[in-house]
Structures are given as structure tokens and as C-alpha cells.
Amino acid sequence: MGLNKRLIGAGATASGALTPSENFKVVTYTGNGGTQAITGVGFQPDFVWCKTRSTSSDHNVTDSTRGVQKGLNPNTNAAEGNQAPNGVTVFGTDGFTVVDNSGGGASVNGNGITYVSWCWKAGEGTTSSNTDGSITSTVQTNTDAGFSIIQYTGTGSAATIGHGLGVAPDIIFSKRTSSSADWVVGVNDWTKYLELNGNPGFRTASSVWNNTAPTSTVFSVAGSGGSNGNGATNIAYAFKSIDGFSKIGSYTGNGNANGPIQETGFEPAFIMVKRTNTISNWVIYDNKRNTTNPRFSYLLANENSAETGTAGDAAPQLDFLSNGFQPSGTEGYVNANGDNYIYMAFAADPDTEAPTLASSFGIKAYTGTRTPQSITGLGFQPNLLWIKQLGDTNPHGLWDSIRGAGPYLSSATTDGQLGNAGDLMGSFDTDGFSVNSNYLTYTAHDN
């Protein structure tokens, strides 16, 4: 975990049973203009979403249910494309293989082009027939991670579709694959829908989800429209929030540099945000393109544009926290005052060593020598020192590793920063600290 802003009380994965990186992973790579195996995913991905970073190009989604080289573009309403001989050609045990000799269109491996890929695990390519709904579907599920891929053929009549999750999904992305049609997204209010390939807010239309929220076994589609045309083939990706791994949620922006903190229960690896009450793009951030806060590099799911955003500029930014995230600024993509947002977040692995009292905080009493001395035995290098002489009325002194060992603050006065290098404090050491003071008896509180 990088040096990030944290929330008090944050912890590791709630159940400890699900390792995030074994079910979701962000990878980055540079294309070579030919064939390239992208490894380091850590599992066989079943849903691979690739996007160019350094140049504009359509997003490319491939899944192991529809099969290799069958691409869909989240930013367009185009039908499924047969990308042979290019595209994602293999779903491997530790990643996937890409072939691209041009770098154009829905580019996945253009020479010298930089890419990001977001990878989800479903059933490692194993599908089953699901008869829970009035239409028989083909499903591939990862119930532990709350993810399901559903394929079905529409009837043109109101119907239900089995999704295989065993719990009601929080969000569904659905796309007709046999011909052009908008991507439709169901979340929160199932009398409405969002367009993944567009920027409008919620649209009201009973022709999508039949005004019916999903159940633990099925989701509903109306008698016409993009998700149930007669004889049309469709693919749907359904997600359910899982403690410690994923969170589909919503918030209201405050238009403030300190945006509303969203507690997810984990440090995110990936976040996608969409404003729902008015026109706004789908904005994607992750922990590989920016490894520390603020996360300013973003891609737009509904556009083919290259990666944008610069640290400190007016662009939409997020801080990834150890227990959630925080938008900042007034930019409408993530934090306009009073506007409504939905988000989808997936977890990074928690720290391999969770913070403990012994390595996070200590109290040390010592006696001054009137000469420089090292105070040891803390078991860690402190970043904040609060020192008070016990036998006299000298004020408290506070030192920290950001300002260095010389300057200090006094909690007992309204003075600004005091002291210079070499005064009082000597250094922050691996097992404590050194002092140069001639005071006699102190107690020190260390963090």
C-alpha cells in the first residue's frame, strides 16, 4: 500500500476468505505491434477490458463466454465484432494474449502504445445452462466475488433471465451483441437506466428492466428494446457488492476540496464513477496508473479518448483511502455540489502486515544527560514525536518527519514553528530517536 491518506479504523478484508488480487487485477503494458502474452494477472481472467492510454482508440471488452477475438466496445453501440486475427486471442492461467498489427480501431497491442487492462475472474471459462428465468440463459459465475456473465437470446416479450449469483445483483451492464444497440446499465432504480456508451443521467424507460428490481435468481427485461429484441443475442455482466472486495454505492457531491468520504471497507484498486442526475461521463481510476494520491489519471468509459489528468490541475481527482475513497474539487465528473453519483469499486490486497500497537505507537520515558543521547527500544522509526519535560515547566514540543528533526511546534502556545536544525531533537532513528537537549527528565509519546 502506498503512502496514502487513511481512515481511522480501516482494516483488512472483512472475512479474510477472499483475496482480491485472485479475482480482480489491473495490469498495464506497452504494445509491440504483434503477439504478446500479458502475464502477472495471477489468475485466468474471464472478462478483459482493454484501453489505450497514450492514444485515442475504442475500449475493447472480451469475455470467455462469448470467446476470444469477439470484441465489444463500451464506448459505442456497435455489435460484437469478429476481430480475427487480432484481439484477445488466449485466456491464459496467468493472464491473456493480445495480437494487433495496426494499433487502430479497438487497439489492444499497437506498437509503442501504452495500455491498461482491467481483469475479472468468473468461472474460468466454465459455463452452465440456467433455467431460473422464463428464458434459459448460459451463465458463468464467481459467487464468492459477486460476478456473473450471462448470455441469452431475446424473445421480444417481457421475460426473466437467470443470473446465477444466488443474491440480487447491485448493478448490471447489458449489451445486445448481434446488432447495434446501446449498452444499458441497471442500478439503484430499476424503473430507469444509464447508458455506458453515453453520458446522459438516468433515463426513464420501462422497455429495459420491466420496472422490476432483480431478485436472488433472475433479472427482468421488458418486451422490447435493446436487452430483449426477438431473436437477438445478448450479454450481461452482473455484480454484487462483496464485503472486503467490491462495493457498488452512491453519494452526493459537495463541491469542496474535501469531498464526501466514501467508506468501502477496503482500499480500492479500481473505481468507476458516474453522475446520474445530469449529463456526465463515466470516469475510471485505478492503482496502477497512479500509485499514490491523488489519483488524477482518468479514462472515460463512454469515449475513445486517451488518458488525461494532471496532478494539481482542475481535473477530477480521487484519493484512495485504506477504507474507501474521497473525491475532491468542484469538477462535475466526481464532486459537483448537490449532484448524485454512483460508483463501482474493487479492492486491492490489504497490507501484508496489518498495523499493530507495537509498530505504530509507543511511550518512552528517559532521563536527560545534558549531552546528546539516543533513545532506543521503540521497535520502529517514529514519524511524530511529542516530548514533555516532567521536572520543569518547559512547554511540550512536537516534531515530525515531514518538517525534519530541527523545527518543532509547542502545544502550549500559539507560536508558529520554532527551532532550527540541531536544536533539541537530533534525528528520527530506526529504533527510536536522538536528542541534543540539556533538559533533564522527559516523557515521549511516539507515532
mmCIF file of N, CA, C and O in Angstrom, residues 14-73:
data_model
loop_
_atom_site.group_PDB
_atom_site.id
_atom_site.type_symbol
_atom_site.label_atom_id
_atom_site.label_comp_id
_atom_site.label_asym_id
_atom_site.label_seq_id
_atom_site.Cartn_x
_atom_site.Cartn_y
_atom_site.Cartn_z
ATOM 1 N N ALA A 14 -12.689 -8.155 5.156
ATOM 2 C CA ALA A 14 -13.606 -8.430 6.263
ATOM 3 C C ALA A 14 -13.596 -9.899 6.674
ATOM 4 O O ALA A 14 -13.462 -10.234 7.839
ATOM 5 N N SER A 15 -13.745 -10.792 5.719
ATOM 6 C CA SER A 15 -13.844 -12.195 6.070
ATOM 7 C C SER A 15 -12.504 -12.892 6.060
ATOM 8 O O SER A 15 -12.323 -13.920 6.685
ATOM 9 N N GLY A 16 -11.534 -12.315 5.334
ATOM 10 C CA GLY A 16 -10.239 -12.953 5.196
ATOM 11 C C GLY A 16 -10.260 -14.120 4.233
ATOM 12 O O GLY A 16 -9.224 -14.707 3.950
ATOM 13 N N ALA A 17 -11.427 -14.488 3.699
ATOM 14 C CA ALA A 17 -11.532 -15.668 2.851
ATOM 15 C C ALA A 17 -11.245 -15.372 1.389
ATOM 16 O O ALA A 17 -10.820 -16.235 0.645
ATOM 17 N N LEU A 18 -11.485 -14.124 0.964
ATOM 18 C CA LEU A 18 -11.360 -13.767 -0.434
ATOM 19 C C LEU A 18 -10.146 -12.877 -0.640
ATOM 20 O O LEU A 18 -10.047 -11.806 -0.033
ATOM 21 N N THR A 19 -9.211 -13.308 -1.474
ATOM 22 C CA THR A 19 -8.057 -12.486 -1.809
ATOM 23 C C THR A 19 -8.399 -11.666 -3.036
ATOM 24 O O THR A 19 -8.625 -12.223 -4.115
ATOM 25 N N PRO A 20 -8.468 -10.336 -2.911
ATOM 26 C CA PRO A 20 -8.901 -9.519 -4.044
ATOM 27 C C PRO A 20 -8.126 -9.776 -5.328
ATOM 28 O O PRO A 20 -8.717 -9.916 -6.406
ATOM 29 N N SER A 21 -6.792 -9.860 -5.233
ATOM 30 C CA SER A 21 -5.974 -9.994 -6.439
ATOM 31 C C SER A 21 -6.124 -11.338 -7.137
ATOM 32 O O SER A 21 -5.608 -11.525 -8.239
ATOM 33 N N GLU A 22 -6.832 -12.279 -6.521
ATOM 34 C CA GLU A 22 -7.112 -13.554 -7.175
ATOM 35 C C GLU A 22 -8.435 -13.529 -7.929
ATOM 36 O O GLU A 22 -8.833 -14.523 -8.543
ATOM 37 N N ASN A 23 -9.105 -12.372 -7.885
ATOM 38 C CA ASN A 23 -10.409 -12.249 -8.533
ATOM 39 C C ASN A 23 -10.543 -10.990 -9.389
ATOM 40 O O ASN A 23 -11.407 -10.934 -10.269
ATOM 41 N N PHE A 24 -9.712 -10.002 -9.124
ATOM 42 C CA PHE A 24 -9.680 -8.778 -9.925
ATOM 43 C C PHE A 24 -8.255 -8.250 -9.952
ATOM 44 O O PHE A 24 -7.558 -8.269 -8.942
ATOM 45 N N LYS A 25 -7.826 -7.752 -11.126
ATOM 46 C CA LYS A 25 -6.464 -7.230 -11.225
ATOM 47 C C LYS A 25 -6.408 -6.163 -12.308
ATOM 48 O O LYS A 25 -7.041 -6.280 -13.358
ATOM 49 N N VAL A 26 -5.622 -5.125 -12.027
ATOM 50 C CA VAL A 26 -5.297 -4.104 -13.019
ATOM 51 C C VAL A 26 -3.892 -4.386 -13.521
ATOM 52 O O VAL A 26 -2.968 -4.570 -12.717
ATOM 53 N N VAL A 27 -3.702 -4.432 -14.832
ATOM 54 C CA VAL A 27 -2.365 -4.588 -15.401
ATOM 55 C C VAL A 27 -2.142 -3.503 -16.446
ATOM 56 O O VAL A 27 -3.075 -3.065 -17.121
ATOM 57 N N THR A 28 -0.908 -3.069 -16.570
ATOM 58 C CA THR A 28 -0.522 -2.117 -17.612
ATOM 59 C C THR A 28 0.568 -2.745 -18.466
ATOM 60 O O THR A 28 1.350 -3.571 -17.978
ATOM 61 N N TYR A 29 0.630 -2.351 -19.725
ATOM 62 C CA TYR A 29 1.654 -2.887 -20.621
ATOM 63 C C TYR A 29 1.836 -1.957 -21.806
ATOM 64 O O TYR A 29 1.038 -1.036 -22.038
ATOM 65 N N THR A 30 2.902 -2.189 -22.543
ATOM 66 C CA THR A 30 3.182 -1.439 -23.769
ATOM 67 C C THR A 30 3.101 -2.398 -24.950
ATOM 68 O O THR A 30 3.697 -3.487 -24.929
ATOM 69 N N GLY A 31 2.348 -2.027 -25.980
ATOM 70 C CA GLY A 31 2.157 -2.897 -27.138
ATOM 71 C C GLY A 31 3.422 -3.068 -27.963
ATOM 72 O O GLY A 31 4.300 -2.204 -27.981
ATOM 73 N N ASN A 32 3.512 -4.207 -28.655
ATOM 74 C CA ASN A 32 4.671 -4.474 -29.514
ATOM 75 C C ASN A 32 4.305 -4.618 -30.989
ATOM 76 O O ASN A 32 5.159 -4.916 -31.825
ATOM 77 N N GLY A 33 3.033 -4.421 -31.327
ATOM 78 C CA GLY A 33 2.622 -4.482 -32.728
ATOM 79 C C GLY A 33 2.499 -5.874 -33.294
ATOM 80 O O GLY A 33 2.297 -6.044 -34.506
ATOM 81 N N GLY A 34 2.606 -6.889 -32.468
ATOM 82 C CA GLY A 34 2.494 -8.272 -32.933
ATOM 83 C C GLY A 34 1.698 -9.098 -31.952
ATOM 84 O O GLY A 34 0.563 -8.781 -31.615
ATOM 85 N N THR A 35 2.315 -10.189 -31.471
ATOM 86 C CA THR A 35 1.691 -11.060 -30.474
ATOM 87 C C THR A 35 2.401 -10.876 -29.144
ATOM 88 O O THR A 35 3.625 -10.856 -29.082
ATOM 89 N N GLN A 36 1.631 -10.741 -28.068
ATOM 90 C CA GLN A 36 2.237 -10.531 -26.756
ATOM 91 C C GLN A 36 1.385 -11.194 -25.681
ATOM 92 O O GLN A 36 0.163 -11.021 -25.652
ATOM 93 N N ALA A 37 2.044 -11.965 -24.820
ATOM 94 C CA ALA A 37 1.366 -12.548 -23.664
ATOM 95 C C ALA A 37 1.452 -11.566 -22.508
ATOM 96 O O ALA A 37 2.544 -11.151 -22.109
ATOM 97 N N ILE A 38 0.304 -11.166 -21.977
ATOM 98 C CA ILE A 38 0.233 -10.260 -20.831
ATOM 99 C C ILE A 38 0.068 -11.121 -19.587
ATOM 100 O O ILE A 38 -0.997 -11.723 -19.369
ATOM 101 N N THR A 39 1.109 -11.198 -18.784
ATOM 102 C CA THR A 39 1.099 -12.062 -17.605
ATOM 103 C C THR A 39 1.115 -11.219 -16.333
ATOM 104 O O THR A 39 1.147 -9.996 -16.379
ATOM 105 N N GLY A 40 1.096 -11.907 -15.201
ATOM 106 C CA GLY A 40 1.087 -11.209 -13.921
ATOM 107 C C GLY A 40 -0.301 -10.914 -13.402
ATOM 108 O O GLY A 40 -0.447 -10.254 -12.376
ATOM 109 N N VAL A 41 -1.316 -11.409 -14.104
ATOM 110 C CA VAL A 41 -2.687 -11.218 -13.617
ATOM 111 C C VAL A 41 -2.916 -12.063 -12.363
ATOM 112 O O VAL A 41 -3.620 -11.649 -11.443
ATOM 113 N N GLY A 42 -2.339 -13.247 -12.344
ATOM 114 C CA GLY A 42 -2.452 -14.095 -11.163
ATOM 115 C C GLY A 42 -3.585 -15.099 -11.216
ATOM 116 O O GLY A 42 -3.741 -15.917 -10.308
ATOM 117 N N PHE A 43 -4.395 -15.052 -12.253
ATOM 118 C CA PHE A 43 -5.497 -15.995 -12.433
ATOM 119 C C PHE A 43 -5.897 -15.962 -13.897
ATOM 120 O O PHE A 43 -5.414 -15.122 -14.673
ATOM 121 N N GLN A 44 -6.771 -16.882 -14.294
ATOM 122 C CA GLN A 44 -7.314 -16.848 -15.651
ATOM 123 C C GLN A 44 -8.451 -15.844 -15.691
ATOM 124 O O GLN A 44 -9.499 -16.058 -15.068
ATOM 125 N N PRO A 45 -8.295 -14.743 -16.409
ATOM 126 C CA PRO A 45 -9.389 -13.772 -16.470
ATOM 127 C C PRO A 45 -10.488 -14.248 -17.414
ATOM 128 O O PRO A 45 -10.213 -14.882 -18.436
ATOM 129 N N ASP A 46 -11.723 -13.910 -17.070
ATOM 130 C CA ASP A 46 -12.866 -14.256 -17.925
ATOM 131 C C ASP A 46 -13.519 -13.024 -18.532
ATOM 132 O O ASP A 46 -14.331 -13.146 -19.451
ATOM 133 N N PHE A 47 -13.164 -11.866 -18.037
ATOM 134 C CA PHE A 47 -13.681 -10.601 -18.543
ATOM 135 C C PHE A 47 -12.493 -9.649 -18.603
ATOM 136 O O PHE A 47 -11.950 -9.246 -17.569
ATOM 137 N N VAL A 48 -12.042 -9.311 -19.794
ATOM 138 C CA VAL A 48 -10.858 -8.479 -20.001
ATOM 139 C C VAL A 48 -11.286 -7.201 -20.714
ATOM 140 O O VAL A 48 -11.802 -7.248 -21.827
ATOM 141 N N TRP A 49 -11.043 -6.070 -20.066
ATOM 142 C CA TRP A 49 -11.410 -4.756 -20.597
ATOM 143 C C TRP A 49 -10.113 -4.005 -20.854
ATOM 144 O O TRP A 49 -9.407 -3.615 -19.925
ATOM 145 N N CYS A 50 -9.769 -3.798 -22.127
ATOM 146 C CA CYS A 50 -8.522 -3.149 -22.515
ATOM 147 C C CYS A 50 -8.784 -1.737 -23.021
ATOM 148 O O CYS A 50 -9.781 -1.494 -23.720
ATOM 149 N N LYS A 51 -7.872 -0.822 -22.710
ATOM 150 C CA LYS A 51 -7.984 0.551 -23.213
ATOM 151 C C LYS A 51 -6.598 1.149 -23.434
ATOM 152 O O LYS A 51 -5.715 1.028 -22.571
ATOM 153 N N THR A 52 -6.427 1.806 -24.587
ATOM 154 C CA THR A 52 -5.204 2.567 -24.825
ATOM 155 C C THR A 52 -5.123 3.738 -23.862
ATOM 156 O O THR A 52 -6.123 4.358 -23.522
ATOM 157 N N ARG A 53 -3.906 4.038 -23.442
ATOM 158 C CA ARG A 53 -3.668 5.184 -22.570
ATOM 159 C C ARG A 53 -3.049 6.355 -23.332
ATOM 160 O O ARG A 53 -3.433 7.500 -23.133
ATOM 161 N N SER A 54 -2.087 6.058 -24.177
ATOM 162 C CA SER A 54 -1.299 7.103 -24.813
ATOM 163 C C SER A 54 -1.905 7.638 -26.095
ATOM 164 O O SER A 54 -1.415 8.631 -26.644
ATOM 165 N N THR A 55 -2.960 7.025 -26.577
ATOM 166 C CA THR A 55 -3.602 7.485 -27.800
ATOM 167 C C THR A 55 -5.090 7.167 -27.738
ATOM 168 O O THR A 55 -5.528 6.354 -26.915
ATOM 169 N N SER A 56 -5.864 7.798 -28.586
ATOM 170 C CA SER A 56 -7.304 7.523 -28.612
ATOM 171 C C SER A 56 -7.583 6.249 -29.384
ATOM 172 O O SER A 56 -6.980 5.985 -30.425
ATOM 173 N N SER A 57 -8.502 5.460 -28.867
ATOM 174 C CA SER A 57 -8.933 4.213 -29.500
ATOM 175 C C SER A 57 -10.117 3.687 -28.706
ATOM 176 O O SER A 57 -10.243 3.959 -27.511
ATOM 177 N N ASP A 58 -11.001 2.939 -29.356
ATOM 178 C CA ASP A 58 -12.151 2.379 -28.656
ATOM 179 C C ASP A 58 -11.716 1.438 -27.541
ATOM 180 O O ASP A 58 -10.703 0.733 -27.649
ATOM 181 N N HIS A 59 -12.484 1.429 -26.466
ATOM 182 C CA HIS A 59 -12.334 0.392 -25.441
ATOM 183 C C HIS A 59 -12.629 -0.959 -26.088
ATOM 184 O O HIS A 59 -13.413 -1.052 -27.045
ATOM 185 N N ASN A 60 -12.039 -2.014 -25.538
ATOM 186 C CA ASN A 60 -12.272 -3.362 -26.072
ATOM 187 C C ASN A 60 -12.542 -4.339 -24.937
ATOM 188 O O ASN A 60 -11.716 -4.499 -24.037
ATOM 189 N N VAL A 61 -13.721 -4.960 -24.961
ATOM 190 C CA VAL A 61 -14.119 -5.936 -23.944
ATOM 191 C C VAL A 61 -14.244 -7.312 -24.594
ATOM 192 O O VAL A 61 -14.907 -7.478 -25.620
ATOM 193 N N THR A 62 -13.588 -8.288 -23.981
ATOM 194 C CA THR A 62 -13.675 -9.682 -24.422
ATOM 195 C C THR A 62 -13.971 -10.542 -23.203
ATOM 196 O O THR A 62 -13.461 -10.266 -22.114
ATOM 197 N N ASP A 63 -14.785 -11.566 -23.372
ATOM 198 C CA ASP A 63 -15.055 -12.478 -22.254
ATOM 199 C C ASP A 63 -14.994 -13.917 -22.722
ATOM 200 O O ASP A 63 -15.143 -14.216 -23.902
ATOM 201 N N SER A 64 -14.752 -14.811 -21.761
ATOM 202 C CA SER A 64 -14.552 -16.222 -22.102
ATOM 203 C C SER A 64 -15.849 -16.959 -22.378
ATOM 204 O O SER A 64 -15.815 -18.126 -22.790
ATOM 205 N N THR A 65 -17.001 -16.334 -22.142
ATOM 206 C CA THR A 65 -18.272 -16.955 -22.531
ATOM 207 C C THR A 65 -18.499 -16.786 -24.026
ATOM 208 O O THR A 65 -18.801 -17.753 -24.731
ATOM 209 N N ARG A 66 -18.356 -15.573 -24.533
ATOM 210 C CA ARG A 66 -18.520 -15.344 -25.973
ATOM 211 C C ARG A 66 -17.335 -15.899 -26.747
ATOM 212 O O ARG A 66 -17.477 -16.328 -27.880
ATOM 213 N N GLY A 67 -16.134 -15.881 -26.129
ATOM 214 C CA GLY A 67 -14.959 -16.447 -26.752
ATOM 215 C C GLY A 67 -13.962 -15.393 -27.204
ATOM 216 O O GLY A 67 -14.248 -14.193 -27.245
ATOM 217 N N VAL A 68 -12.775 -15.852 -27.562
ATOM 218 C CA VAL A 68 -11.689 -14.953 -27.943
ATOM 219 C C VAL A 68 -12.010 -14.236 -29.258
ATOM 220 O O VAL A 68 -12.797 -14.709 -30.073
ATOM 221 N N GLN A 69 -11.390 -13.083 -29.418
ATOM 222 C CA GLN A 69 -11.457 -12.267 -30.636
ATOM 223 C C GLN A 69 -12.867 -11.779 -30.963
ATOM 224 O O GLN A 69 -13.128 -11.335 -32.079
ATOM 225 N N LYS A 70 -13.749 -11.833 -29.978
ATOM 226 C CA LYS A 70 -15.103 -11.304 -30.147
ATOM 227 C C LYS A 70 -15.220 -10.071 -29.257
ATOM 228 O O LYS A 70 -15.524 -10.172 -28.070
ATOM 229 N N GLY A 71 -14.948 -8.921 -29.841
ATOM 230 C CA GLY A 71 -14.842 -7.700 -29.071
ATOM 231 C C GLY A 71 -16.124 -6.891 -29.019
ATOM 232 O O GLY A 71 -16.921 -6.886 -29.955
ATOM 233 N N LEU A 72 -16.324 -6.226 -27.907
ATOM 234 C CA LEU A 72 -17.369 -5.230 -27.742
ATOM 235 C C LEU A 72 -16.715 -3.936 -27.287
ATOM 236 O O LEU A 72 -15.686 -3.959 -26.601
ATOM 237 N N ASN A 73 -17.309 -2.822 -27.646
ATOM 238 C CA ASN A 73 -16.761 -1.511 -27.303
ATOM 239 C C ASN A 73 -17.695 -0.782 -26.341
ATOM 240 O O ASN A 73 -18.768 -0.334 -26.751
#
